[in-house]
Coordinates of C-alpha atoms and ligand atoms in Angstrom, one line a residue:
M1 CA -4.6 35.4 -8.0
R2 CA -2.3 32.7 -6.6
K3 CA -5.2 30.2 -7.0
L4 CA -5.7 31.3 -10.6
I5 CA -2.0 30.7 -11.4
R6 CA -2.1 27.3 -9.7
N7 CA -5.2 26.2 -11.7
L8 CA -3.6 27.4 -14.9
I9 CA -0.4 25.4 -14.2
K10 CA -2.5 22.4 -13.4
K11 CA -4.5 22.7 -16.6
M12 CA -1.4 23.0 -18.7
L13 CA 0.3 20.0 -17.0
D14 CA -2.8 17.8 -17.5
R15 CA -2.5 18.3 -21.3
I16 CA 1.1 17.0 -21.5
P17 CA 1.0 13.3 -22.5
L18 CA 2.6 10.6 -20.4
R19 CA 5.3 9.9 -23.0
F20 CA 6.6 13.5 -22.8
Y21 CA 6.8 13.4 -19.0
Q22 CA 8.8 10.1 -19.3
R23 CA 11.2 12.0 -21.5
L24 CA 11.2 15.3 -19.6
M25 CA 11.4 13.8 -16.1
K26 CA 13.8 10.9 -16.5
R27 CA 13.4 8.1 -14.0
D28 CA 15.7 5.1 -14.2
V29 CA 13.0 3.0 -12.6
V30 CA 9.3 3.4 -11.7
G31 CA 7.6 1.4 -9.0
F32 CA 4.1 0.3 -8.5
V33 CA 2.5 -0.9 -5.3
Y34 CA -0.6 -3.0 -4.9
H35 CA -2.3 -4.5 -1.9
S36 CA -5.3 -6.6 -2.9
V37 CA -6.1 -8.5 -6.2
S38 CA -9.1 -10.8 -6.0
D39 CA -12.4 -11.7 -7.6
R40 CA -13.4 -13.3 -4.3
A41 CA -15.2 -10.9 -2.0
M42 CA -12.8 -9.2 0.5
P43 CA -15.2 -7.9 3.1
H44 CA -12.3 -6.9 5.3
V45 CA -10.9 -4.6 2.6
R46 CA -13.6 -3.4 0.3
H47 CA -15.0 -0.6 2.4
L48 CA -11.5 0.9 2.6
Y49 CA -10.6 0.7 -1.1
T50 CA -11.6 -1.4 -4.0
P51 CA -9.5 -4.6 -4.6
V52 CA -8.3 -4.9 -8.2
S53 CA -10.1 -7.6 -10.2
E54 CA -8.0 -10.5 -11.5
Q55 CA -8.5 -9.6 -15.1
R56 CA -7.5 -6.0 -14.5
F57 CA -4.4 -7.2 -12.8
E58 CA -3.6 -9.6 -15.6
N59 CA -3.9 -6.7 -18.0
A60 CA -1.6 -4.7 -15.9
L61 CA 1.0 -7.4 -16.1
L62 CA 0.7 -7.5 -19.9
Y63 CA 1.1 -3.7 -19.9
L64 CA 4.2 -3.9 -17.7
N65 CA 5.8 -6.5 -20.0
E66 CA 4.9 -4.5 -23.1
S67 CA 5.9 -1.0 -22.0
F68 CA 8.6 -1.7 -19.4
T69 CA 11.2 -4.2 -18.3
P70 CA 10.2 -5.7 -14.9
I71 CA 13.2 -6.0 -12.6
T72 CA 14.0 -8.0 -9.5
Y73 CA 14.8 -6.5 -6.1
G74 CA 18.4 -7.8 -6.6
Q75 CA 18.7 -5.7 -9.7
L76 CA 17.4 -2.6 -8.0
H77 CA 19.6 -3.1 -5.0
A78 CA 22.7 -3.5 -7.1
Y79 CA 21.8 -0.4 -9.1
V80 CA 21.3 1.7 -6.0
M81 CA 24.1 0.4 -3.8
E82 CA 26.7 -0.6 -6.4
G83 CA 25.9 1.6 -9.4
L84 CA 25.2 -1.4 -11.7
P85 CA 23.1 -0.4 -14.7
L86 CA 19.4 -1.2 -15.0
P87 CA 17.7 -2.2 -18.3
P88 CA 16.0 0.6 -20.1
R89 CA 12.4 1.4 -18.9
A90 CA 12.9 -0.6 -15.7
V91 CA 9.8 -1.1 -13.6
Y92 CA 9.6 -2.5 -10.1
L93 CA 6.4 -4.3 -8.9
S94 CA 5.5 -4.8 -5.2
F95 CA 2.7 -5.7 -2.9
D96 CA 2.2 -4.3 0.7
D97 CA 0.5 -5.8 3.7
G98 CA 0.7 -9.6 3.0
F99 CA -2.9 -10.6 2.1
V100 CA -3.3 -14.3 1.3
E101 CA -4.3 -13.4 -2.2
C102 CA -0.7 -12.6 -2.9
Y103 CA -0.1 -16.3 -2.7
S104 CA -3.4 -17.7 -4.2
V105 CA -4.1 -15.1 -6.9
V106 CA -1.1 -12.9 -7.6
R107 CA 1.7 -15.4 -7.4
P108 CA 0.3 -17.7 -10.2
L109 CA -0.2 -14.8 -12.5
L110 CA 3.3 -13.5 -11.9
L111 CA 4.8 -16.9 -12.6
K112 CA 2.7 -17.1 -15.8
Y113 CA 4.1 -13.9 -17.1
K114 CA 7.6 -14.3 -15.4
I115 CA 7.4 -10.9 -13.6
P116 CA 9.5 -10.5 -10.5
C117 CA 7.8 -9.0 -7.4
T118 CA 8.5 -8.1 -3.8
F119 CA 5.9 -8.8 -1.1
F120 CA 6.2 -6.6 2.0
V121 CA 4.5 -8.4 4.8
T122 CA 3.3 -7.1 8.2
G123 CA 4.9 -9.1 11.0
D124 CA 1.9 -9.4 13.4
W125 CA -0.5 -10.6 10.7
I126 CA 1.6 -13.5 9.5
D127 CA -0.2 -16.8 10.2
N128 CA -3.5 -14.8 11.0
G129 CA -2.8 -14.2 14.6
K130 CA -4.2 -10.6 14.5
L131 CA -6.5 -8.6 12.4
F132 CA -5.5 -5.1 11.3
Y133 CA -7.8 -2.5 12.9
R134 CA -8.8 -1.1 9.5
N135 CA -9.8 -4.5 8.3
K136 CA -12.0 -4.7 11.5
V137 CA -13.6 -1.4 10.5
S138 CA -14.4 -2.8 7.0
L139 CA -16.0 -5.9 8.5
C140 CA -18.3 -3.7 10.7
I141 CA -19.5 -1.7 7.7
E142 CA -20.0 -5.0 5.8
K143 CA -22.1 -6.3 8.7
L144 CA -24.4 -3.2 8.3
N145 CA -24.7 -3.9 4.6
G146 CA -25.9 -7.4 5.2
V147 CA -28.8 -6.7 7.6
T148 CA -32.3 -5.2 7.2
V149 CA -33.0 -1.6 8.0
E150 CA -34.7 -2.6 11.3
E151 CA -31.7 -4.7 12.3
A152 CA -29.3 -1.9 11.5
M153 CA -31.4 0.5 13.7
G154 CA -31.0 -2.1 16.5
L155 CA -27.2 -2.2 16.0
Y156 CA -27.0 1.7 16.0
D157 CA -29.0 1.7 19.2
R158 CA -26.7 -0.8 20.8
L159 CA -23.7 1.2 19.7
N160 CA -25.1 4.5 20.9
N161 CA -25.9 3.0 24.3
R162 CA -22.5 1.3 24.8
L163 CA -20.2 4.0 23.3
G164 CA -22.2 7.2 23.7
T165 CA -22.2 7.8 19.9
H166 CA -25.0 9.5 17.9
V167 CA -25.2 7.2 14.9
E168 CA -28.5 6.9 13.1
T169 CA -27.5 6.1 9.5
M170 CA -24.8 4.2 7.6
Q171 CA -23.4 7.6 6.6
D172 CA -23.2 8.7 10.3
F173 CA -21.5 5.4 11.1
K174 CA -18.9 5.7 8.3
Q175 CA -18.2 9.3 9.2
W176 CA -17.5 8.3 12.7
V177 CA -15.7 5.0 12.3
L178 CA -13.5 5.6 9.2
P179 CA -11.3 8.4 10.7
L180 CA -10.5 6.3 13.8
V181 CA -6.8 5.6 14.2
Q182 CA -4.7 2.7 15.5
A183 CA -4.8 4.1 19.1
D184 CA -8.6 3.8 18.9
E185 CA -8.4 0.0 18.4
P186 CA -10.1 -0.7 21.8
I187 CA -13.1 1.4 20.6
I188 CA -13.2 -0.5 17.3
D189 CA -13.1 -3.8 19.3
R190 CA -16.1 -2.6 21.2
V191 CA -17.9 -1.8 17.9
C192 CA -17.1 -5.4 16.8
E193 CA -18.6 -6.7 20.0
A194 CA -21.8 -4.5 19.7
F195 CA -22.2 -5.6 16.1
E196 CA -21.4 -9.3 16.9
V197 CA -18.5 -9.3 14.3
D198 CA -16.4 -12.2 15.4
I199 CA -12.8 -11.3 14.6
G200 CA -11.4 -14.6 15.9
A201 CA -13.8 -16.6 13.8
F202 CA -13.0 -14.5 10.7
L203 CA -9.2 -15.0 11.2
R204 CA -9.7 -18.7 11.6
E205 CA -12.2 -19.3 8.8
R206 CA -11.2 -16.7 6.1
Q207 CA -7.4 -16.7 6.9
P208 CA -7.0 -13.3 5.3
Y209 CA -3.2 -13.1 5.6
L210 CA -0.2 -15.1 4.4
T211 CA 1.2 -17.9 6.5
R212 CA 4.9 -18.5 7.2
S213 CA 4.9 -21.6 4.9
Q214 CA 3.3 -19.6 2.0
I215 CA 5.9 -16.8 2.5
S216 CA 8.7 -19.4 2.6
Q217 CA 7.5 -21.0 -0.6
M218 CA 7.2 -17.7 -2.4
S219 CA 10.7 -16.8 -1.4
K220 CA 12.0 -20.2 -2.7
E221 CA 10.2 -19.5 -6.0
G222 CA 12.4 -16.4 -6.4
F223 CA 10.0 -13.7 -5.2
T224 CA 11.5 -11.2 -2.7
I225 CA 9.9 -10.9 0.7
G226 CA 10.3 -7.6 2.5
A227 CA 9.2 -6.2 5.9
H228 CA 6.3 -3.7 6.5
T229 CA 6.6 -3.2 10.3
C230 CA 5.3 -5.5 13.0
S231 CA 2.0 -3.6 13.7
H232 CA 1.5 -1.5 10.6
V233 CA 1.8 1.7 12.7
K234 CA 2.4 5.0 10.9
L235 CA 6.1 5.5 11.7
A236 CA 5.9 9.3 11.6
Q237 CA 3.6 9.1 14.6
V238 CA 5.9 7.1 16.9
D239 CA 9.2 7.9 18.7
V240 CA 12.5 7.1 17.0
E241 CA 13.1 4.0 19.3
T242 CA 9.7 2.5 18.4
M243 CA 10.3 3.2 14.7
E244 CA 13.7 1.4 14.9
S245 CA 12.2 -1.7 16.7
E246 CA 9.2 -1.8 14.2
I247 CA 11.6 -1.7 11.2
V248 CA 14.3 -4.0 12.7
E249 CA 12.1 -6.6 14.3
S250 CA 9.8 -7.0 11.3
S251 CA 12.8 -7.4 9.1
R252 CA 14.4 -9.9 11.4
L253 CA 11.2 -12.0 11.3
V254 CA 11.3 -11.9 7.5
Q255 CA 14.9 -12.9 7.6
E256 CA 14.1 -15.8 9.9
I257 CA 11.4 -17.1 7.5
T258 CA 13.3 -16.6 4.2
G259 CA 17.0 -16.9 5.3
E260 CA 17.8 -14.0 3.0
K261 CA 20.9 -11.8 3.9
I262 CA 19.3 -8.5 3.0
I263 CA 15.7 -7.5 3.8
P264 CA 14.0 -4.5 2.1
F265 CA 11.4 -2.5 4.0
A266 CA 8.3 -0.6 3.0
F267 CA 6.7 2.1 5.1
P268 CA 3.0 1.7 6.0
N269 CA 1.0 4.6 4.5
S270 CA 4.1 6.7 3.8
A271 CA 7.4 8.0 5.1
T272 CA 6.2 11.6 5.1
G273 CA 7.2 13.4 8.3
I274 CA 10.0 11.0 9.1
E275 CA 13.4 12.6 9.6
R276 CA 15.7 11.2 6.9
E277 CA 18.7 11.7 9.3
D278 CA 17.1 9.2 11.7
L279 CA 16.7 6.7 8.8
I280 CA 20.4 7.1 7.8
A281 CA 21.5 6.6 11.4
L282 CA 19.3 3.5 11.8
R283 CA 20.5 1.9 8.6
K284 CA 24.1 2.3 9.8
R285 CA 23.3 0.3 12.9
H286 CA 21.6 -2.5 11.0
D287 CA 23.5 -3.4 7.9
F288 CA 21.0 -6.3 6.9
L289 CA 18.4 -3.7 6.0
G290 CA 17.9 -3.3 2.3
L291 CA 16.4 -0.5 0.4
F292 CA 13.4 1.4 1.9
F293 CA 10.2 1.9 -0.1
D294 CA 7.7 4.8 0.0
T295 CA 4.4 5.7 -1.8
K296 CA 5.1 9.1 -3.2
G297 CA 4.6 8.3 -6.9
V298 CA 7.6 9.3 -9.0
A299 CA 9.1 11.7 -6.4
K300 CA 12.9 11.6 -5.8
D301 CA 14.3 11.0 -2.3
L302 CA 17.5 9.9 -0.8
K303 CA 19.2 7.2 -2.8
F304 CA 18.0 4.3 -0.6
M305 CA 14.4 5.5 -0.6
I306 CA 12.5 4.2 -3.6
N307 CA 9.0 5.6 -4.4
R308 CA 6.1 3.8 -5.9
V309 CA 2.8 4.6 -7.5
W310 CA -0.2 3.3 -5.6
A311 CA -2.2 1.1 -8.0
E312 CA -5.5 1.0 -6.1
R313 CA -5.8 4.7 -5.8
R314 CA -9.4 5.8 -6.2
G315 CA -10.9 8.1 -8.8
F316 CA -8.8 7.3 -11.8
D317 CA -10.4 4.1 -13.0
P318 CA -10.8 3.5 -16.7
I319 CA -14.0 1.6 -17.6
G320 CA -14.0 -2.2 -17.4
Q321 CA -11.0 -4.5 -16.9
E322 CA -8.5 -2.3 -18.7
T323 CA -5.4 -1.6 -16.6
N324 CA -5.4 1.8 -14.9
L325 CA -1.6 1.9 -14.5
P326 CA -0.9 4.3 -17.4
V327 CA -3.5 6.7 -16.0
L328 CA -2.0 6.5 -12.5
L329 CA 1.5 6.9 -13.7
H330 CA 0.5 9.9 -15.8
I331 CA -1.2 11.4 -12.7
A332 CA 2.0 10.7 -10.6
Y333 CA 4.1 12.6 -13.2
I334 CA 1.6 15.5 -13.3
E335 CA 1.6 15.8 -9.5
Q336 CA 5.3 15.7 -9.4
A337 CA 5.8 18.3 -12.1
F338 CA 3.3 20.5 -10.3
E339 CA 5.2 20.2 -7.1
N340 CA 8.5 20.9 -8.8
I341 CA 7.1 24.1 -10.5
M342 CA 5.6 25.2 -7.2
G343 CA 8.9 24.7 -5.5
I344 CA 10.7 26.8 -8.1
L345 CA 8.0 29.6 -7.8
R346 CA 8.3 29.6 -4.0
R347 CA 12.1 30.1 -4.2
S348 CA 11.9 32.8 -6.9
Ligands
ZN401 ZN1 0.4 -1.3 4.4

């Protein structure tokens, strides 16, 4: 019965057009977050999620300029902290992680369309000193894609012998490797060894992440640079002291590179499960920290927590190079409306 009601509510919410949600569920600002935009192959990313094509991103920028007013981090900060007004239909664009394409692909397009943006960079990856364990996983899958069936069988054998796994197909491998977490990084390194995926060479030759000098230039050009932890750890899974040092040290590094007084911060993955009281206390101890950013669509949170819609989310792609932002924004409102209604029903 309960399932039937949930399905009925979902069906009803799906039928409400985006423009009604925008009127019914007023938001002074909506945020979008991207990671990767590129027409050049991103083997370190593409088995995790699909990078956005350059044309689709350009169409997204046209959509943002037509349907919204893109705002700077400074405007958002002044609105939240000082109560200054925002323009109508304000939208806030950002990128997480700090891939080099932020500089080579995204930045020229943003300059062309005069759209402000914040880039949240991961401390340990700046200057390509270290590869994210998820990017290593993607490279291992890529390796299997590029070899013959016989060669793949040989790699599975080697893996099974060295790690005691029971992998016989690509599907087996993906099922085993994709759920691995940050603490499993030594295992992933052994997979790279078994598959002869040379991480050091990839970092040197491909240079997948932003460098200090690129970050510094983007900051001088008027873009905002924010922090995204040092190691890209899920902060809900570490103790409060580690969380504090990940946030503060990565923000200090950004401050050192850009010279900015206030540094905003974005949570890797999401801030779900983190005690808001801990964040309030931490912010009191470090007054150079700016606003905090999460990935919960159009959900409301504490005033310093700004949510964003994830623009690379799978499953809602329109055909071709059209932007998927209106679809994703619509879905975000539907999901939030559903959660609100469920909340009311639970309380009644
Ligand atoms: Zn991230």
